[in-house]
Amino acid sequence: MSLQERAIAYLKEELSEMEKVEFERELLHSETLRSELQSSRETLEILEAASDAAITRLANSIVTQAIEAKASDVHILPDRRSVIVKYRVAGILEEAMRLPTDYHHPLIDRFKTMAECNVAERRLPQDGRVSVDNAGKTMELRISFVPTVYGERMTSRLIDRQKLDFGLDRCGLNQDQLAAIQRIVSLPSGLIFVVGSFESGKTTMLYSLLKAIDERNSGAANILTVEDPVEIAVSGWSQMAVDRKAGLTFAVLQRVAMRNDPDVIMVGEIRDPEGASLLMEAAITGHVVLSQLHVPGAVSVCSRLHEIGVPSFLCAQKLIGVIGTRLVPAICEQCREEYTPEPKVLARAGLSAADGPFLRGKGCDECLNRGWRGRIPLYEILEVPDELRESLAANTPPHEVWRQTFGARGGSLWDDARARIRAGKITVERAADALFDYPYGAAA
């Protein structure tokens, strides 16, 4: 039994009489044991406070409300005079409640206890996970604790492990987009990238592409993935999770994947020259390789890889397709109404008043008076014909590549957004927000 275990057992009066006498005798002569006893007493007080029934009910209520609101993230952040709880719903962060500062430490400690983190450590960041059951549904909470000037804040990502609803037929693609992706995944080798901003649907698209390749090969393809972490466990795929503490980095696992006779390799993200080099090596040796990049548009992939250290001619040679994606809050169908957007917003979207009527959500009980409900994806699909490879090999600037591709034939994210606006599915303002960092073809 460790010192801490003995100290806690002593405080909880779980030692036998003989063990108690021996512990107290050692306590008289051991500074280390006295220090451990004091530390254990503080830990025990924190644990007892964190298990208080009222705090437990509050923590459970926060999680339950987040699940019912279909939130993707929960934020608990201390302020000077309160503790603020926020939910991210459909990509939009909104305040859910404010609590007195007295609730701060007990509430954070309750979530630490749930996530099996060190409740006595308040100076260093910590990460943990916990599974919760809600109305017969199992959700995983990935929790991060970070010290701030007002105390520790918590951010938790909510993952529905039972939501295996992915596939190209469920991604909201139009017929042209679906046909283009099917042509890309039918090729025997090469690089496929999914690009976009944070929370733009990249992971769902990657899983959907893998599923399409798997189905095309009747389940006979050897598919290996390297992820941080594994988002959804899929039968028949060999999925490996990054564990830096154990020395399992992206680069290490990419090498492992290459030694396991893969047909398809998916790497969650490329972050450094070593990872990019290994990805290119896999593509050059005849594999289908999928990954994602945080770049604003499909035409920026080769430019970004060149910055990381990949020669432009190699990227041009092995790139077979790029899917750019965004997610935009969808207008609530129960409370849609016509309105007139501001001229500067219309100009940003490449539209005019003549393109109306324009719709927005007024707000109703169905959408909790938000005016929007759920999200709609936007896509651009870049195929790589031979004439485009020449431009990419010459390290042509992304704006010029965009002009040669989407500018010449359409199909950009803005083209998809304008189509959705005209169909009354999204507002001009939400589209402009989602595409604020997209530097190509804002005007029609």
GROMACS .gro file of N, CA and C in nm, residues 9-141:
model
  399
    9ALA      N    1  -0.660   0.588   0.384
    9ALA     CA    2  -0.726   0.483   0.464
    9ALA      C    3  -0.731   0.522   0.611
   10TYR      N    4  -0.623   0.588   0.659
   10TYR     CA    5  -0.621   0.636   0.798
   10TYR      C    6  -0.728   0.742   0.820
   11LEU      N    7  -0.736   0.839   0.728
   11LEU     CA    8  -0.834   0.947   0.742
   11LEU      C    9  -0.977   0.895   0.734
   12LYS      N   10  -0.997   0.791   0.654
   12LYS     CA   11  -1.133   0.735   0.639
   12LYS      C   12  -1.161   0.627   0.743
   13GLU      N   13  -1.065   0.608   0.836
   13GLU     CA   14  -1.079   0.511   0.945
   13GLU      C   15  -1.103   0.370   0.893
   14GLU      N   16  -1.024   0.335   0.791
   14GLU     CA   17  -1.037   0.203   0.731
   14GLU      C   18  -0.923   0.110   0.773
   15LEU      N   19  -0.827   0.160   0.854
   15LEU     CA   20  -0.717   0.077   0.900
   15LEU      C   21  -0.761  -0.004   1.023
   16SER      N   22  -0.699  -0.119   1.039
   16SER     CA   23  -0.723  -0.196   1.160
   16SER      C   24  -0.658  -0.125   1.278
   17GLU      N   25  -0.689  -0.165   1.400
   17GLU     CA   26  -0.635  -0.098   1.517
   17GLU      C   27  -0.483  -0.107   1.519
   18MET      N   28  -0.429  -0.224   1.483
   18MET     CA   29  -0.284  -0.241   1.481
   18MET      C   30  -0.219  -0.153   1.375
   19GLU      N   31  -0.280  -0.147   1.256
   19GLU     CA   32  -0.228  -0.064   1.147
   19GLU      C   33  -0.234   0.084   1.184
   20LYS      N   34  -0.340   0.121   1.255
   20LYS     CA   35  -0.356   0.260   1.297
   20LYS      C   36  -0.246   0.300   1.395
   21VAL      N   37  -0.217   0.213   1.492
   21VAL     CA   38  -0.113   0.241   1.591
   21VAL      C   39   0.022   0.252   1.521
   22GLU      N   40   0.052   0.161   1.428
   22GLU     CA   41   0.177   0.163   1.355
   22GLU      C   42   0.190   0.291   1.272
   23PHE      N   43   0.077   0.333   1.207
   23PHE     CA   44   0.078   0.454   1.125
   23PHE      C   45   0.109   0.576   1.212
   24GLU      N   46   0.047   0.587   1.329
   24GLU     CA   47   0.067   0.702   1.417
   24GLU      C   48   0.208   0.703   1.474
   25ARG      N   49   0.266   0.585   1.496
   25ARG     CA   50   0.405   0.579   1.544
   25ARG      C   51   0.500   0.632   1.436
   26GLU      N   52   0.477   0.591   1.310
   26GLU     CA   53   0.560   0.641   1.200
   26GLU      C   54   0.541   0.791   1.180
   27LEU      N   55   0.421   0.837   1.206
   27LEU     CA   56   0.388   0.978   1.184
   27LEU      C   57   0.474   1.069   1.271
   28LEU      N   58   0.512   1.021   1.391
   28LEU     CA   59   0.591   1.101   1.483
   28LEU      C   60   0.732   1.126   1.431
   29HIS      N   61   0.782   1.035   1.348
   29HIS     CA   62   0.922   1.042   1.307
   29HIS      C   63   0.941   1.070   1.158
   30SER      N   64   0.833   1.077   1.080
   30SER     CA   65   0.847   1.090   0.934
   30SER      C   66   0.784   1.219   0.883
   31GLU      N   67   0.869   1.312   0.840
   31GLU     CA   68   0.820   1.437   0.781
   31GLU      C   69   0.747   1.408   0.650
   32THR      N   70   0.798   1.309   0.575
   32THR     CA   71   0.735   1.272   0.448
   32THR      C   72   0.593   1.223   0.470
   33LEU      N   73   0.575   1.141   0.573
   33LEU     CA   74   0.442   1.087   0.602
   33LEU      C   75   0.347   1.197   0.649
   34ARG      N   76   0.400   1.290   0.731
   34ARG     CA   77   0.314   1.402   0.775
   34ARG      C   78   0.270   1.488   0.657
   35SER      N   79   0.363   1.512   0.565
   35SER     CA   80   0.330   1.590   0.445
   35SER      C   81   0.226   1.517   0.360
   36GLU      N   82   0.243   1.386   0.348
   36GLU     CA   83   0.148   1.307   0.270
   36GLU      C   84   0.011   1.306   0.335
   37LEU      N   85   0.008   1.302   0.468
   37LEU     CA   86  -0.120   1.304   0.538
   37LEU      C   87  -0.195   1.434   0.514
   38GLN      N   88  -0.120   1.546   0.518
   38GLN     CA   89  -0.183   1.675   0.493
   38GLN      C   90  -0.236   1.683   0.350
   39SER      N   91  -0.154   1.636   0.254
   39SER     CA   92  -0.197   1.636   0.114
   39SER      C   93  -0.319   1.548   0.094
   40SER      N   94  -0.320   1.433   0.158
   40SER     CA   95  -0.432   1.339   0.145
   40SER      C   96  -0.558   1.397   0.208
   41ARG      N   97  -0.540   1.471   0.320
   41ARG     CA   98  -0.657   1.533   0.383
   41ARG      C   99  -0.721   1.634   0.289
   42GLU      N  100  -0.638   1.714   0.218
   42GLU     CA  101  -0.690   1.811   0.122
   42GLU      C  102  -0.758   1.740   0.005
   43THR      N  103  -0.696   1.633  -0.043
   43THR     CA  104  -0.755   1.557  -0.154
   43THR      C  105  -0.889   1.499  -0.114
   44LEU      N  106  -0.896   1.444   0.007
   44LEU     CA  107  -1.020   1.384   0.054
   44LEU      C  108  -1.130   1.488   0.067
   45GLU      N  109  -1.095   1.608   0.116
   45GLU     CA  110  -1.194   1.715   0.127
   45GLU      C  111  -1.248   1.755  -0.010
   46ILE      N  112  -1.158   1.761  -0.109
   46ILE     CA  113  -1.200   1.795  -0.245
   46ILE      C  114  -1.293   1.689  -0.300
   47LEU      N  115  -1.257   1.563  -0.280
   47LEU     CA  116  -1.340   1.453  -0.331
   47LEU      C  117  -1.477   1.453  -0.266
   48GLU      N  118  -1.481   1.480  -0.136
   48GLU     CA  119  -1.610   1.483  -0.068
   48GLU      C  120  -1.695   1.600  -0.116
   49ALA      N  121  -1.630   1.716  -0.141
   49ALA     CA  122  -1.703   1.832  -0.194
   49ALA      C  123  -1.754   1.805  -0.334
   50ALA      N  124  -1.670   1.738  -0.415
   50ALA     CA  125  -1.708   1.710  -0.554
   50ALA      C  126  -1.820   1.608  -0.563
   51SER      N  127  -1.836   1.526  -0.460
   51SER     CA  128  -1.942   1.425  -0.463
   51SER      C  129  -2.070   1.473  -0.395
   52ASP      N  130  -2.069   1.600  -0.350
   52ASP     CA  131  -2.190   1.655  -0.289
   52ASP      C  132  -2.307   1.641  -0.384
   53ALA      N  133  -2.423   1.602  -0.330
   53ALA     CA  134  -2.539   1.570  -0.414
   53ALA      C  135  -2.580   1.687  -0.503
   54ALA      N  136  -2.576   1.809  -0.451
   54ALA     CA  137  -2.620   1.925  -0.529
   54ALA      C  138  -2.525   1.950  -0.647
   55ILE      N  139  -2.395   1.937  -0.622
   55ILE     CA  140  -2.297   1.957  -0.729
   55ILE      C  141  -2.310   1.847  -0.833
   56THR      N  142  -2.332   1.724  -0.787
   56THR     CA  143  -2.349   1.612  -0.880
   56THR      C  144  -2.469   1.634  -0.970
   57ARG      N  145  -2.579   1.679  -0.910
   57ARG     CA  146  -2.700   1.706  -0.990
   57ARG      C  147  -2.675   1.819  -1.090
   58LEU      N  148  -2.600   1.922  -1.048
   58LEU     CA  149  -2.570   2.034  -1.137
   58LEU      C  150  -2.485   1.988  -1.255
   59ALA      N  151  -2.380   1.911  -1.228
   59ALA     CA  152  -2.294   1.860  -1.336
   59ALA      C  153  -2.373   1.773  -1.432
   60ASN      N  154  -2.458   1.686  -1.378
   60ASN     CA  155  -2.540   1.600  -1.463
   60ASN      C  156  -2.638   1.682  -1.546
   61SER      N  157  -2.692   1.787  -1.486
   61SER     CA  158  -2.787   1.874  -1.557
   61SER      C  159  -2.719   1.946  -1.672
   62ILE      N  160  -2.596   1.993  -1.651
   62ILE     CA  161  -2.522   2.062  -1.757
   62ILE      C  162  -2.500   1.970  -1.875
   63VAL      N  163  -2.460   1.846  -1.848
   63VAL     CA  164  -2.436   1.749  -1.955
   63VAL      C  165  -2.567   1.714  -2.026
   64THR      N  166  -2.672   1.691  -1.948
   64THR     CA  167  -2.802   1.653  -2.007
   64THR      C  168  -2.855   1.763  -2.098
   65GLN      N  169  -2.849   1.888  -2.051
   65GLN     CA  170  -2.896   2.000  -2.133
   65GLN      C  171  -2.814   2.014  -2.260
   66ALA      N  172  -2.684   1.992  -2.250
   66ALA     CA  173  -2.598   2.002  -2.368
   66ALA      C  174  -2.636   1.896  -2.471
   67ILE      N  175  -2.663   1.774  -2.424
   67ILE     CA  176  -2.702   1.666  -2.515
   67ILE      C  177  -2.835   1.697  -2.581
   68GLU      N  178  -2.931   1.744  -2.502
   68GLU     CA  179  -3.063   1.777  -2.556
   68GLU      C  180  -3.056   1.892  -2.655
   69ALA      N  181  -2.963   1.985  -2.635
   69ALA     CA  182  -2.947   2.098  -2.728
   69ALA      C  183  -2.865   2.061  -2.851
   70LYS      N  184  -2.818   1.933  -2.854
   70LYS     CA  185  -2.732   1.885  -2.964
   70LYS      C  186  -2.604   1.967  -2.973
   71ALA      N  187  -2.549   2.000  -2.856
   71ALA     CA  188  -2.424   2.076  -2.851
   71ALA      C  189  -2.306   1.986  -2.884
   72SER      N  190  -2.206   2.044  -2.946
   72SER     CA  191  -2.083   1.969  -2.975
   72SER      C  192  -1.980   1.989  -2.865
   73ASP      N  193  -1.990   2.100  -2.791
   73ASP     CA  194  -1.893   2.131  -2.686
   73ASP      C  195  -1.962   2.198  -2.568
   74VAL      N  196  -1.906   2.176  -2.450
   74VAL     CA  197  -1.950   2.245  -2.328
   74VAL      C  198  -1.830   2.322  -2.273
   75HIS      N  199  -1.851   2.450  -2.239
   75HIS     CA  200  -1.745   2.532  -2.181
   75HIS      C  201  -1.789   2.576  -2.041
   76ILE      N  202  -1.701   2.559  -1.944
   76ILE     CA  203  -1.723   2.612  -1.810
   76ILE      C  204  -1.605   2.702  -1.779
   77LEU      N  205  -1.630   2.833  -1.773
   77LEU     CA  206  -1.518   2.926  -1.754
   77LEU      C  207  -1.546   3.024  -1.640
   78PRO      N  208  -1.450   3.039  -1.550
   78PRO     CA  209  -1.466   3.132  -1.438
   78PRO      C  210  -1.443   3.275  -1.481
   79ASP      N  211  -1.519   3.364  -1.423
   79ASP     CA  212  -1.502   3.507  -1.446
   79ASP      C  213  -1.479   3.571  -1.309
   80ARG      N  214  -1.468   3.703  -1.308
   80ARG     CA  215  -1.442   3.772  -1.182
   80ARG      C  216  -1.557   3.755  -1.084
   81ARG      N  217  -1.681   3.755  -1.136
   81ARG     CA  218  -1.796   3.753  -1.046
   81ARG      C  219  -1.888   3.633  -1.065
   82SER      N  220  -1.856   3.543  -1.159
   82SER     CA  221  -1.947   3.432  -1.185
   82SER      C  222  -1.873   3.319  -1.256
   83VAL      N  223  -1.944   3.209  -1.271
   83VAL     CA  224  -1.898   3.096  -1.351
   83VAL      C  225  -1.992   3.084  -1.470
   84ILE      N  226  -1.940   3.093  -1.591
   84ILE     CA  227  -2.023   3.096  -1.711
   84ILE      C  228  -2.020   2.958  -1.777
   85VAL      N  229  -2.138   2.907  -1.809
   85VAL     CA  230  -2.151   2.780  -1.880
   85VAL      C  231  -2.200   2.812  -2.022
   86LYS      N  232  -2.127   2.765  -2.123
   86LYS     CA  233  -2.164   2.789  -2.261
   86LYS      C  234  -2.171   2.657  -2.338
   87TYR      N  235  -2.260   2.653  -2.438
   87TYR     CA  236  -2.270   2.538  -2.529
   87TYR      C  237  -2.239   2.585  -2.671
   88ARG      N  238  -2.169   2.501  -2.746
   88ARG     CA  239  -2.152   2.528  -2.889
   88ARG      C  240  -2.253   2.444  -2.965
   89VAL      N  241  -2.349   2.510  -3.027
   89VAL     CA  242  -2.456   2.443  -3.100
   89VAL      C  243  -2.449   2.485  -3.247
   90ALA      N  244  -2.439   2.387  -3.336
   90ALA     CA  245  -2.428   2.414  -3.480
   90ALA      C  246  -2.316   2.513  -3.509
   91GLY      N  247  -2.206   2.501  -3.435
   91GLY     CA  248  -2.090   2.585  -3.459
   91GLY      C  249  -2.094   2.721  -3.392
   92ILE      N  250  -2.205   2.753  -3.324
   92ILE     CA  251  -2.221   2.885  -3.262
   92ILE      C  252  -2.216   2.870  -3.110
   93LEU      N  253  -2.128   2.946  -3.045
   93LEU     CA  254  -2.112   2.940  -2.900
   93LEU      C  255  -2.214   3.033  -2.835
   94GLU      N  256  -2.294   2.977  -2.745
   94GLU     CA  257  -2.398   3.058  -2.680
   94GLU      C  258  -2.398   3.031  -2.530
   95GLU      N  259  -2.428   3.135  -2.453
   95GLU     CA  260  -2.430   3.122  -2.307
   95GLU      C  261  -2.554   3.047  -2.263
   96ALA      N  262  -2.535   2.950  -2.173
   96ALA     CA  263  -2.646   2.871  -2.122
   96ALA      C  264  -2.688   2.913  -1.982
   97MET      N  265  -2.591   2.946  -1.897
   97MET     CA  266  -2.624   2.986  -1.759
   97MET      C  267  -2.504   3.053  -1.695
   98ARG      N  268  -2.532   3.127  -1.586
   98ARG     CA  269  -2.428   3.185  -1.501
   98ARG      C  270  -2.451   3.137  -1.359
   99LEU      N  271  -2.341   3.099  -1.294
   99LEU     CA  272  -2.348   3.044  -1.159
   99LEU      C  273  -2.264   3.129  -1.065
  100PRO      N  274  -2.295   3.130  -0.935
  100PRO     CA  275  -2.210   3.201  -0.839
  100PRO      C  276  -2.070   3.141  -0.835
  101THR      N  277  -1.972   3.222  -0.801
  101THR     CA  278  -1.833   3.176  -0.801
  101THR      C  279  -1.811   3.062  -0.701
  102ASP      N  280  -1.897   3.052  -0.600
  102ASP     CA  281  -1.884   2.942  -0.502
  102ASP      C  282  -1.894   2.806  -0.567
  103TYR      N  283  -1.958   2.800  -0.684
  103TYR     CA  284  -1.977   2.672  -0.752
  103TYR      C  285  -1.854   2.631  -0.833
  104HIS      N  286  -1.761   2.723  -0.851
  104HIS     CA  287  -1.652   2.698  -0.946
  104HIS      C  288  -1.570   2.574  -0.912
  105HIS      N  289  -1.501   2.576  -0.797
  105HIS     CA  290  -1.413   2.464  -0.763
  105HIS      C  291  -1.489   2.332  -0.748
  106PRO      N  292  -1.600   2.329  -0.676
  106PRO     CA  293  -1.672   2.201  -0.665
  106PRO      C  294  -1.717   2.145  -0.800
  107LEU      N  295  -1.761   2.234  -0.890
  107LEU     CA  296  -1.809   2.186  -1.020
  107LEU      C  297  -1.694   2.133  -1.105
  108ILE      N  298  -1.582   2.207  -1.110
  108ILE     CA  299  -1.465   2.160  -1.183
  108ILE      C  300  -1.415   2.028  -1.124
  109ASP      N  301  -1.411   2.021  -0.992
  109ASP     CA  302  -1.363   1.899  -0.926
  109ASP      C  303  -1.456   1.781  -0.952
  110ARG      N  304  -1.584   1.807  -0.964
  110ARG     CA  305  -1.678   1.699  -0.995
  110ARG      C  306  -1.648   1.641  -1.133
  111PHE      N  307  -1.625   1.727  -1.231
  111PHE     CA  308  -1.592   1.679  -1.366
  111PHE      C  309  -1.454   1.611  -1.366
  112LYS      N  310  -1.360   1.661  -1.284
  112LYS     CA  311  -1.230   1.595  -1.274
  112LYS      C  312  -1.245   1.453  -1.218
  113THR      N  313  -1.330   1.441  -1.117
  113THR     CA  314  -1.354   1.309  -1.059
  113THR      C  315  -1.415   1.215  -1.163
  114MET      N  316  -1.511   1.266  -1.239
  114MET     CA  317  -1.575   1.184  -1.343
  114MET      C  318  -1.473   1.140  -1.448
  115ALA      N  319  -1.380   1.230  -1.482
  115ALA     CA  320  -1.283   1.202  -1.588
  115ALA      C  321  -1.156   1.135  -1.535
  116GLU      N  322  -1.155   1.103  -1.405
  116GLU     CA  323  -1.040   1.037  -1.341
  116GLU      C  324  -0.912   1.119  -1.355
  117CYS      N  325  -0.926   1.249  -1.336
  117CYS     CA  326  -0.810   1.338  -1.333
  117CYS      C  327  -0.771   1.366  -1.188
  118ASN      N  328  -0.657   1.431  -1.170
  118ASN     CA  329  -0.605   1.463  -1.037
  118ASN      C  330  -0.676   1.587  -0.983
  119VAL      N  331  -0.764   1.569  -0.886
  119VAL     CA  332  -0.842   1.682  -0.835
  119VAL      C  333  -0.756   1.780  -0.757
  120ALA      N  334  -0.642   1.735  -0.706
  120ALA     CA  335  -0.556   1.823  -0.626
  120ALA      C  336  -0.464   1.910  -0.713
  121GLU      N  337  -0.454   1.880  -0.842
  121GLU     CA  338  -0.367   1.954  -0.932
  121GLU      C  339  -0.445   2.065  -1.001
  122ARG      N  340  -0.409   2.190  -0.972
  122ARG     CA  341  -0.478   2.304  -1.033
  122ARG      C  342  -0.383   2.391  -1.116
  123ARG      N  343  -0.255   2.357  -1.120
  123ARG     CA  344  -0.157   2.442  -1.187
  123ARG      C  345  -0.127   2.398  -1.329
  124LEU      N  346  -0.154   2.272  -1.361
  124LEU     CA  347  -0.117   2.217  -1.491
  124LEU      C  348  -0.241   2.175  -1.569
  125PRO      N  349  -0.236   2.182  -1.703
  125PRO     CA  350  -0.348   2.132  -1.786
  125PRO      C  351  -0.364   1.982  -1.767
  126GLN      N  352  -0.488   1.934  -1.777
  126GLN     CA  353  -0.517   1.792  -1.768
  126GLN      C  354  -0.623   1.756  -1.872
  127ASP      N  355  -0.617   1.633  -1.918
  127ASP     CA  356  -0.717   1.582  -2.012
  127ASP      C  357  -0.774   1.451  -1.957
  128GLY      N  358  -0.900   1.427  -1.986
  128GLY     CA  359  -0.963   1.303  -1.943
  128GLY      C  360  -1.084   1.271  -2.028
  129ARG      N  361  -1.139   1.154  -2.004
  129ARG     CA  362  -1.258   1.109  -2.077
  129ARG      C  363  -1.356   1.044  -1.981
  130VAL      N  364  -1.481   1.051  -2.016
  130VAL     CA  365  -1.583   0.983  -1.937
  130VAL      C  366  -1.701   0.951  -2.028
  131SER      N  367  -1.762   0.836  -2.007
  131SER     CA  368  -1.882   0.798  -2.081
  131SER      C  369  -2.003   0.821  -1.993
  132VAL      N  370  -2.108   0.878  -2.050
  132VAL     CA  371  -2.231   0.904  -1.975
  132VAL      C  372  -2.349   0.847  -2.053
  133ASP      N  373  -2.449   0.804  -1.980
  133ASP     CA  374  -2.572   0.752  -2.041
  133ASP      C  375  -2.682   0.856  -2.028
  134ASN      N  376  -2.751   0.881  -2.138
  134ASN     CA  377  -2.861   0.976  -2.138
  134ASN      C  378  -2.972   0.923  -2.227
  135ALA      N  379  -3.084   0.892  -2.166
  135ALA     CA  380  -3.201   0.842  -2.239
  135ALA      C  381  -3.165   0.723  -2.328
  136GLY      N  382  -3.086   0.632  -2.273
  136GLY     CA  383  -3.049   0.513  -2.349
  136GLY      C  384  -2.938   0.534  -2.449
  137LYS      N  385  -2.881   0.655  -2.454
  137LYS     CA  386  -2.774   0.687  -2.549
  137LYS      C  387  -2.643   0.707  -2.472
  138THR      N  388  -2.537   0.643  -2.520
  138THR     CA  389  -2.406   0.658  -2.457
  138THR      C  390  -2.326   0.767  -2.528
  139MET      N  391  -2.284   0.866  -2.452
  139MET     CA  392  -2.205   0.976  -2.504
  139MET      C  393  -2.067   0.973  -2.438
  140GLU      N  394  -1.966   1.009  -2.515
  140GLU     CA  395  -1.832   1.022  -2.459
  140GLU      C  396  -1.797   1.169  -2.445
  141LEU      N  397  -1.748   1.206  -2.327
  141LEU     CA  398  -1.703   1.343  -2.302
  141LEU      C  399  -1.551   1.343  -2.300
   0.00000   0.00000   0.00000
